Amino acid sequence: DSGVTQTPKHLITATGQRVTLRCSPRSGDLSVYWYQQSLDQGLQFLIQYYNGEERAKGNILERFSAQQFPDLHSELNLSSLELGDSALYFCASSVLGGVLETQYFGPGTRLLVL
Amino acid sequence: KNQVEQSPQSLIILEGKNCTLQCNYTVSPFSNLRWYKQDTGRGPVSLTIMTFSENTKSNGRYTATLDADTKQSSLHITASQLSDSASYICVVSGGGSYIPTFGRGTSLIVHP
């Protein structure tokens, strides 16, 4: 158990819908990362937050948005869902968000878009 | 374009044997290289993180090497165990901020 929690574990929805994935980092960690893992693309980095501020942005679509709240939990919002958005979404956390820090991954949210 | 290529794509070995996984990258400028272990359906777990100045780093039975000149890394697993069955992912980051490029992973199966 990494100490990172993600809810829900599974999510089934329809195309065009909007969903929110939630992540609670390890106690004391200030930085949160979001990743997408699909069969055809592998793991991809989406976005990083540090203490509520966006720090780095990867291959995140405009239909996706994220934020980190004052209590340090983070949410990833996916809208206008398409079949290709079906994937495992991981959240990870680290203490200060430094480029050499170990990241601890949560168990993931499995999203299925029908 | 930044790329990370891993080989082999899959590998089957007998319990107790050693194996070596390869990672070649074209990420530039280079900042660090990470190896992760990912069990099926679970989040990746960090094995090693290496910078430009490091050429070897160990974590128990896992030893990673880095040759920044040839842009190659390897992950050596010693005395494999059934629990080593997993996907091993190489991740390379470049520049001053965290923008990683992921390899597609090597799927390792350890048979008794």
PDB file of C-alpha atoms in Angstrom:
ATOM      1  CA  ASP A   1       0.000   0.000   0.000  1.00  0.00           C
ATOM      2  CA  SER A   2       1.595   3.266  -1.206  1.00  0.00           C
ATOM      3  CA  GLY A   3      -0.544   5.524   0.982  1.00  0.00           C
ATOM      4  CA  VAL A   4      -2.073   7.203  -2.076  1.00  0.00           C
ATOM      5  CA  THR A   5      -5.808   6.661  -2.408  1.00  0.00           C
ATOM      6  CA  GLN A   6      -7.939   7.011  -5.510  1.00  0.00           C
ATOM      7  CA  THR A   7     -11.684   6.886  -5.929  1.00  0.00           C
ATOM      8  CA  PRO A   8     -13.619   5.398  -7.526  1.00  0.00           C
ATOM      9  CA  LYS A   9     -11.837   2.145  -8.389  1.00  0.00           C
ATOM     10  CA  HIS A  10     -13.997   1.558 -11.422  1.00  0.00           C
ATOM     11  CA  LEU A  11     -16.150   3.870 -13.505  1.00  0.00           C
ATOM     12  CA  ILE A  12     -18.397   3.006 -16.424  1.00  0.00           C
ATOM     13  CA  THR A  13     -19.981   5.818 -18.377  1.00  0.00           C
ATOM     14  CA  ALA A  14     -21.197   6.769 -21.832  1.00  0.00           C
ATOM     15  CA  THR A  15     -19.666   8.860 -24.583  1.00  0.00           C
ATOM     16  CA  GLY A  16     -20.238  12.576 -24.163  1.00  0.00           C
ATOM     17  CA  GLN A  17     -20.458  12.371 -20.383  1.00  0.00           C
ATOM     18  CA  ARG A  18     -18.279  14.017 -17.742  1.00  0.00           C
ATOM     19  CA  VAL A  19     -16.583  12.295 -14.802  1.00  0.00           C
ATOM     20  CA  THR A  20     -14.421  13.323 -11.860  1.00  0.00           C
ATOM     21  CA  LEU A  21     -11.611  11.200 -10.492  1.00  0.00           C
ATOM     22  CA  ARG A  22     -10.323  11.868  -7.009  1.00  0.00           C
ATOM     23  CA  CYS A  23      -6.894  11.414  -5.465  1.00  0.00           C
ATOM     24  CA  SER A  24      -5.608  11.817  -1.914  1.00  0.00           C
ATOM     25  CA  PRO A  25      -1.808  11.965  -1.682  1.00  0.00           C
ATOM     26  CA  ARG A  26       0.328  10.363   1.004  1.00  0.00           C
ATOM     27  CA  SER A  27       0.313  12.235   4.263  1.00  0.00           C
ATOM     28  CA  GLY A  28       2.857  15.065   4.020  1.00  0.00           C
ATOM     29  CA  ASP A  29       3.235  14.973   0.243  1.00  0.00           C
ATOM     30  CA  LEU A  30       2.664  18.330  -1.422  1.00  0.00           C
ATOM     31  CA  SER A  31       2.867  17.300  -5.064  1.00  0.00           C
ATOM     32  CA  VAL A  32       0.399  15.277  -7.089  1.00  0.00           C
ATOM     33  CA  TYR A  33       0.762  13.825 -10.575  1.00  0.00           C
ATOM     34  CA  TRP A  34      -1.841  12.389 -12.941  1.00  0.00           C
ATOM     35  CA  TYR A  35      -1.133   9.693 -15.531  1.00  0.00           C
ATOM     36  CA  GLN A  36      -3.159   7.840 -18.136  1.00  0.00           C
ATOM     37  CA  GLN A  37      -2.393   4.244 -19.110  1.00  0.00           C
ATOM     38  CA  SER A  38      -4.078   2.746 -22.141  1.00  0.00           C
ATOM     39  CA  LEU A  39      -3.353  -0.390 -24.132  1.00  0.00           C
ATOM     40  CA  ASP A  40      -2.384   1.462 -27.293  1.00  0.00           C
ATOM     41  CA  GLN A  41      -0.503   4.435 -25.784  1.00  0.00           C
ATOM     42  CA  GLY A  42       1.050   2.978 -22.655  1.00  0.00           C
ATOM     43  CA  LEU A  43       1.668   5.286 -19.716  1.00  0.00           C
ATOM     44  CA  GLN A  44       1.442   9.012 -20.364  1.00  0.00           C
ATOM     45  CA  PHE A  45       2.037  11.922 -18.020  1.00  0.00           C
ATOM     46  CA  LEU A  46      -0.891  14.326 -17.869  1.00  0.00           C
ATOM     47  CA  ILE A  47      -0.194  17.017 -15.287  1.00  0.00           C
ATOM     48  CA  GLN A  48       1.581  17.836 -12.020  1.00  0.00           C
ATOM     49  CA  TYR A  49       0.504  20.063  -9.143  1.00  0.00           C
ATOM     50  CA  TYR A  50       2.517  21.342  -6.241  1.00  0.00           C
ATOM     51  CA  ASN A  51       0.768  22.813  -3.222  1.00  0.00           C
ATOM     52  CA  GLY A  52      -2.233  23.868  -5.272  1.00  0.00           C
ATOM     53  CA  GLU A  53      -0.343  25.284  -8.255  1.00  0.00           C
ATOM     54  CA  GLU A  54       0.176  23.666 -11.652  1.00  0.00           C
ATOM     55  CA  ARG A  55       3.864  22.825 -12.032  1.00  0.00           C
ATOM     56  CA  ALA A  56       4.184  20.760 -15.215  1.00  0.00           C
ATOM     57  CA  LYS A  57       1.881  19.854 -18.055  1.00  0.00           C
ATOM     58  CA  GLY A  58       2.150  16.824 -20.306  1.00  0.00           C
ATOM     59  CA  ASN A  59      -0.178  15.298 -22.881  1.00  0.00           C
ATOM     60  CA  ILE A  60      -3.383  16.464 -21.275  1.00  0.00           C
ATOM     61  CA  LEU A  61      -6.281  17.054 -23.649  1.00  0.00           C
ATOM     62  CA  GLU A  62      -8.247  20.290 -23.539  1.00  0.00           C
ATOM     63  CA  ARG A  63     -11.309  18.252 -22.534  1.00  0.00           C
ATOM     64  CA  PHE A  64      -9.454  17.259 -19.362  1.00  0.00           C
ATOM     65  CA  SER A  65      -8.744  19.518 -16.415  1.00  0.00           C
ATOM     66  CA  ALA A  66      -7.341  19.056 -12.951  1.00  0.00           C
ATOM     67  CA  GLN A  67      -6.897  20.938  -9.734  1.00  0.00           C
ATOM     68  CA  GLN A  68      -5.333  20.502  -6.333  1.00  0.00           C
ATOM     69  CA  PHE A  69      -7.284  21.764  -3.360  1.00  0.00           C
ATOM     70  CA  PRO A  70      -6.041  23.433  -0.140  1.00  0.00           C
ATOM     71  CA  ASP A  71      -6.246  20.101   1.696  1.00  0.00           C
ATOM     72  CA  LEU A  72      -3.912  18.762  -1.065  1.00  0.00           C
ATOM     73  CA  HIS A  73      -6.327  16.280  -2.552  1.00  0.00           C
ATOM     74  CA  SER A  74      -6.648  16.487  -6.313  1.00  0.00           C
ATOM     75  CA  GLU A  75      -9.362  15.920  -8.859  1.00  0.00           C
ATOM     76  CA  LEU A  76      -9.100  15.107 -12.547  1.00  0.00           C
ATOM     77  CA  ASN A  77     -12.134  16.110 -14.584  1.00  0.00           C
ATOM     78  CA  LEU A  78     -12.753  14.413 -17.915  1.00  0.00           C
ATOM     79  CA  SER A  79     -15.479  15.836 -20.132  1.00  0.00           C
ATOM     80  CA  SER A  80     -17.060  15.070 -23.500  1.00  0.00           C
ATOM     81  CA  LEU A  81     -15.804  11.554 -23.058  1.00  0.00           C
ATOM     82  CA  GLU A  82     -14.846   9.487 -26.080  1.00  0.00           C
ATOM     83  CA  LEU A  83     -14.336   5.746 -26.449  1.00  0.00           C
ATOM     84  CA  GLY A  84     -10.581   6.346 -26.618  1.00  0.00           C
ATOM     85  CA  ASP A  85     -10.579   7.826 -23.136  1.00  0.00           C
ATOM     86  CA  SER A  86     -11.109   4.355 -21.704  1.00  0.00           C
ATOM     87  CA  ALA A  87      -7.967   3.719 -19.663  1.00  0.00           C
ATOM     88  CA  LEU A  88      -6.453   3.344 -16.237  1.00  0.00           C
ATOM     89  CA  TYR A  89      -5.883   6.708 -14.590  1.00  0.00           C
ATOM     90  CA  PHE A  90      -3.189   6.848 -11.944  1.00  0.00           C
ATOM     91  CA  CYS A  91      -2.418   9.480  -9.412  1.00  0.00           C
ATOM     92  CA  ALA A  92       1.005   9.670  -7.776  1.00  0.00           C
ATOM     93  CA  SER A  93       2.420  11.885  -5.070  1.00  0.00           C
ATOM     94  CA  SER A  94       5.813  13.029  -3.857  1.00  0.00           C
ATOM     95  CA  VAL A  95       7.024  15.213  -1.033  1.00  0.00           C
ATOM     96  CA  LEU A  96       8.106  18.397  -2.845  1.00  0.00           C
ATOM     97  CA  GLY A  97       7.628  17.562  -6.508  1.00  0.00           C
ATOM     98  CA  GLY A  98      11.342  17.629  -7.279  1.00  0.00           C
ATOM     99  CA  VAL A  99      12.495  16.033 -10.515  1.00  0.00           C
ATOM    100  CA  LEU A 100      14.537  13.410  -8.639  1.00  0.00           C
ATOM    101  CA  GLU A 101      11.970  12.501  -6.008  1.00  0.00           C
ATOM    102  CA  THR A 102      10.393   9.088  -5.713  1.00  0.00           C
ATOM    103  CA  GLN A 103       6.773   9.107  -6.751  1.00  0.00           C
ATOM    104  CA  TYR A 104       4.267   6.866  -5.026  1.00  0.00           C
ATOM    105  CA  PHE A 105       1.432   5.662  -7.215  1.00  0.00           C
ATOM    106  CA  GLY A 106      -2.134   4.984  -6.188  1.00  0.00           C
ATOM    107  CA  PRO A 107      -4.094   1.891  -7.228  1.00  0.00           C
ATOM    108  CA  GLY A 108      -5.696   3.686 -10.165  1.00  0.00           C
ATOM    109  CA  THR A 109      -9.198   4.322 -11.451  1.00  0.00           C
ATOM    110  CA  ARG A 110     -10.303   2.137 -14.336  1.00  0.00           C
ATOM    111  CA  LEU A 111     -12.519   4.134 -16.690  1.00  0.00           C
ATOM    112  CA  LEU A 112     -14.639   2.447 -19.325  1.00  0.00           C
ATOM    113  CA  VAL A 113     -16.455   4.650 -21.826  1.00  0.00           C
ATOM    114  CA  LEU A 114     -19.227   2.865 -23.730  1.00  0.00           C
TER     115      LEU A 114
ATOM    116  CA  LYS B   1      11.037  13.592 -30.950  1.00  0.00           C
ATOM    117  CA  ASN B   2      11.828  12.125 -27.531  1.00  0.00           C
ATOM    118  CA  GLN B   3      11.564   8.349 -27.534  1.00  0.00           C
ATOM    119  CA  VAL B   4      12.229   5.488 -25.139  1.00  0.00           C
ATOM    120  CA  GLU B   5      12.564   1.994 -26.580  1.00  0.00           C
ATOM    121  CA  GLN B   6      12.596  -1.094 -24.400  1.00  0.00           C
ATOM    122  CA  SER B   7      13.638  -4.610 -25.263  1.00  0.00           C
ATOM    123  CA  PRO B   8      12.710  -7.338 -25.222  1.00  0.00           C
ATOM    124  CA  GLN B   9       8.969  -6.761 -25.351  1.00  0.00           C
ATOM    125  CA  SER B  10       8.463  -9.906 -23.281  1.00  0.00           C
ATOM    126  CA  LEU B  11      10.661 -12.419 -21.511  1.00  0.00           C
ATOM    127  CA  ILE B  12      10.099 -15.775 -19.854  1.00  0.00           C
ATOM    128  CA  ILE B  13      12.686 -17.149 -17.443  1.00  0.00           C
ATOM    129  CA  LEU B  14      12.921 -19.862 -14.822  1.00  0.00           C
ATOM    130  CA  GLU B  15      12.867 -19.039 -11.154  1.00  0.00           C
ATOM    131  CA  GLY B  16      16.353 -18.463  -9.796  1.00  0.00           C
ATOM    132  CA  LYS B  17      17.811 -17.322 -13.108  1.00  0.00           C
ATOM    133  CA  ASN B  18      19.152 -13.823 -13.838  1.00  0.00           C
ATOM    134  CA  CYS B  19      17.937 -11.550 -16.597  1.00  0.00           C
ATOM    135  CA  THR B  20      18.688  -8.162 -18.130  1.00  0.00           C
ATOM    136  CA  LEU B  21      16.212  -5.710 -19.602  1.00  0.00           C
ATOM    137  CA  GLN B  22      17.270  -2.944 -21.982  1.00  0.00           C
ATOM    138  CA  CYS B  23      16.226   0.664 -22.425  1.00  0.00           C
ATOM    139  CA  ASN B  24      17.443   2.995 -25.192  1.00  0.00           C
ATOM    140  CA  TYR B  25      16.410   6.626 -25.294  1.00  0.00           C
ATOM    141  CA  THR B  26      16.703   9.721 -27.443  1.00  0.00           C
ATOM    142  CA  VAL B  27      15.511  12.226 -24.823  1.00  0.00           C
ATOM    143  CA  SER B  28      17.559  15.398 -24.859  1.00  0.00           C
ATOM    144  CA  PRO B  29      18.611  17.191 -22.760  1.00  0.00           C
ATOM    145  CA  PHE B  30      18.770  14.357 -20.240  1.00  0.00           C
ATOM    146  CA  SER B  31      17.807  14.804 -16.610  1.00  0.00           C
ATOM    147  CA  ASN B  32      17.128  11.400 -15.090  1.00  0.00           C
ATOM    148  CA  LEU B  33      16.093   7.842 -15.835  1.00  0.00           C
ATOM    149  CA  ARG B  34      13.722   5.762 -13.725  1.00  0.00           C
ATOM    150  CA  TRP B  35      12.835   2.097 -13.679  1.00  0.00           C
ATOM    151  CA  TYR B  36       9.425   1.038 -12.417  1.00  0.00           C
ATOM    152  CA  LYS B  37       7.895  -2.352 -11.680  1.00  0.00           C
ATOM    153  CA  GLN B  38       4.195  -2.659 -12.406  1.00  0.00           C
ATOM    154  CA  ASP B  39       2.137  -5.651 -11.398  1.00  0.00           C
ATOM    155  CA  THR B  40      -0.917  -6.292 -13.564  1.00  0.00           C
ATOM    156  CA  GLY B  41      -3.712  -3.868 -12.739  1.00  0.00           C
ATOM    157  CA  ARG B  42      -1.729  -2.020 -10.084  1.00  0.00           C
ATOM    158  CA  GLY B  43       0.192   1.229  -9.895  1.00  0.00           C
ATOM    159  CA  PRO B  44       3.893   1.320 -10.812  1.00  0.00           C
ATOM    160  CA  VAL B  45       6.439   1.025  -8.022  1.00  0.00           C
ATOM    161  CA  SER B  46       9.722   2.892  -8.241  1.00  0.00           C
ATOM    162  CA  LEU B  47      12.854   0.718  -8.396  1.00  0.00           C
ATOM    163  CA  THR B  48      15.652   3.181  -9.186  1.00  0.00           C
ATOM    164  CA  ILE B  49      16.240   6.800 -10.201  1.00  0.00           C
ATOM    165  CA  MET B  50      19.523   7.704 -11.908  1.00  0.00           C
ATOM    166  CA  THR B  51      21.026  11.007 -12.963  1.00  0.00           C
ATOM    167  CA  PHE B  52      23.662  11.814 -15.569  1.00  0.00           C
ATOM    168  CA  SER B  53      26.523  11.313 -13.102  1.00  0.00           C
ATOM    169  CA  GLU B  54      25.430   7.869 -11.892  1.00  0.00           C
ATOM    170  CA  ASN B  55      26.212   4.738 -13.859  1.00  0.00           C
ATOM    171  CA  THR B  56      25.014   2.075 -11.416  1.00  0.00           C
ATOM    172  CA  LYS B  57      22.296   1.945  -8.785  1.00  0.00           C
ATOM    173  CA  SER B  58      21.008  -1.053  -6.867  1.00  0.00           C
ATOM    174  CA  ASN B  59      17.806  -1.820  -5.033  1.00  0.00           C
ATOM    175  CA  GLY B  60      18.025  -5.295  -3.538  1.00  0.00           C
ATOM    176  CA  ARG B  61      18.162  -7.823  -6.369  1.00  0.00           C
ATOM    177  CA  TYR B  62      17.610  -5.072  -8.946  1.00  0.00           C
ATOM    178  CA  THR B  63      20.616  -3.259 -10.436  1.00  0.00           C
ATOM    179  CA  ALA B  64      20.243  -0.505 -12.996  1.00  0.00           C
ATOM    180  CA  THR B  65      23.066   0.770 -15.157  1.00  0.00           C
ATOM    181  CA  LEU B  66      23.222   3.935 -17.225  1.00  0.00           C
ATOM    182  CA  ASP B  67      25.496   4.914 -20.089  1.00  0.00           C
ATOM    183  CA  ALA B  68      24.636   8.533 -20.830  1.00  0.00           C
ATOM    184  CA  ASP B  69      27.043   8.637 -23.769  1.00  0.00           C
ATOM    185  CA  THR B  70      25.285   5.875 -25.677  1.00  0.00           C
ATOM    186  CA  LYS B  71      21.894   6.728 -24.135  1.00  0.00           C
ATOM    187  CA  GLN B  72      21.341   3.210 -22.891  1.00  0.00           C
ATOM    188  CA  SER B  73      20.221   1.750 -19.601  1.00  0.00           C
ATOM    189  CA  SER B  74      19.745  -1.783 -18.386  1.00  0.00           C
ATOM    190  CA  LEU B  75      17.958  -3.373 -15.460  1.00  0.00           C
ATOM    191  CA  HIS B  76      19.523  -6.568 -14.173  1.00  0.00           C
ATOM    192  CA  ILE B  77      17.473  -8.880 -11.973  1.00  0.00           C
ATOM    193  CA  THR B  78      19.425 -11.400  -9.938  1.00  0.00           C
ATOM    194  CA  ALA B  79      18.116 -14.752  -8.684  1.00  0.00           C
ATOM    195  CA  SER B  80      14.619 -14.140 -10.005  1.00  0.00           C
ATOM    196  CA  GLN B  81      11.558 -14.973  -7.922  1.00  0.00           C
ATOM    197  CA  LEU B  82       7.974 -15.692  -8.928  1.00  0.00           C
ATOM    198  CA  SER B  83       7.016 -12.288  -7.521  1.00  0.00           C
ATOM    199  CA  ASP B  84       9.266 -10.621 -10.102  1.00  0.00           C
ATOM    200  CA  SER B  85       6.641 -11.445 -12.748  1.00  0.00           C
ATOM    201  CA  ALA B  86       5.504  -7.970 -13.822  1.00  0.00           C
ATOM    202  CA  SER B  87       5.983  -5.250 -16.400  1.00  0.00           C
ATOM    203  CA  TYR B  88       9.166  -3.201 -16.090  1.00  0.00           C
ATOM    204  CA  ILE B  89       8.945   0.336 -17.397  1.00  0.00           C
ATOM    205  CA  CYS B  90      11.781   2.702 -18.240  1.00  0.00           C
ATOM    206  CA  VAL B  91      11.047   6.431 -17.953  1.00  0.00           C
ATOM    207  CA  VAL B  92      13.346   9.231 -19.071  1.00  0.00           C
ATOM    208  CA  SER B  93      12.965  12.907 -18.179  1.00  0.00           C
ATOM    209  CA  GLY B  94      14.728  15.805 -19.804  1.00  0.00           C
ATOM    210  CA  GLY B  95      15.210  19.476 -19.121  1.00  0.00           C
ATOM    211  CA  GLY B  96      14.559  21.291 -15.877  1.00  0.00           C
ATOM    212  CA  SER B  97      10.934  20.350 -15.300  1.00  0.00           C
ATOM    213  CA  TYR B  98       9.244  16.998 -14.949  1.00  0.00           C
ATOM    214  CA  ILE B  99       8.088  15.976 -18.429  1.00  0.00           C
ATOM    215  CA  PRO B 100       8.716  12.238 -18.677  1.00  0.00           C
ATOM    216  CA  THR B 101       8.822   9.983 -21.709  1.00  0.00           C
ATOM    217  CA  PHE B 102       7.729   6.394 -21.011  1.00  0.00           C
ATOM    218  CA  GLY B 103       8.847   3.196 -22.637  1.00  0.00           C
ATOM    219  CA  ARG B 104       6.216   0.574 -23.445  1.00  0.00           C
ATOM    220  CA  GLY B 105       7.693  -1.804 -20.895  1.00  0.00           C
ATOM    221  CA  THR B 106       9.077  -5.340 -20.826  1.00  0.00           C
ATOM    222  CA  SER B 107       6.699  -8.024 -19.616  1.00  0.00           C
ATOM    223  CA  LEU B 108       8.605 -10.529 -17.475  1.00  0.00           C
ATOM    224  CA  ILE B 109       7.210 -13.920 -16.556  1.00  0.00           C
ATOM    225  CA  VAL B 110       9.081 -16.051 -14.040  1.00  0.00           C
ATOM    226  CA  HIS B 111       8.173 -19.751 -14.120  1.00  0.00           C
ATOM    227  CA  PRO B 112       8.756 -22.150 -11.232  1.00  0.00           C
TER     228      PRO B 112
END
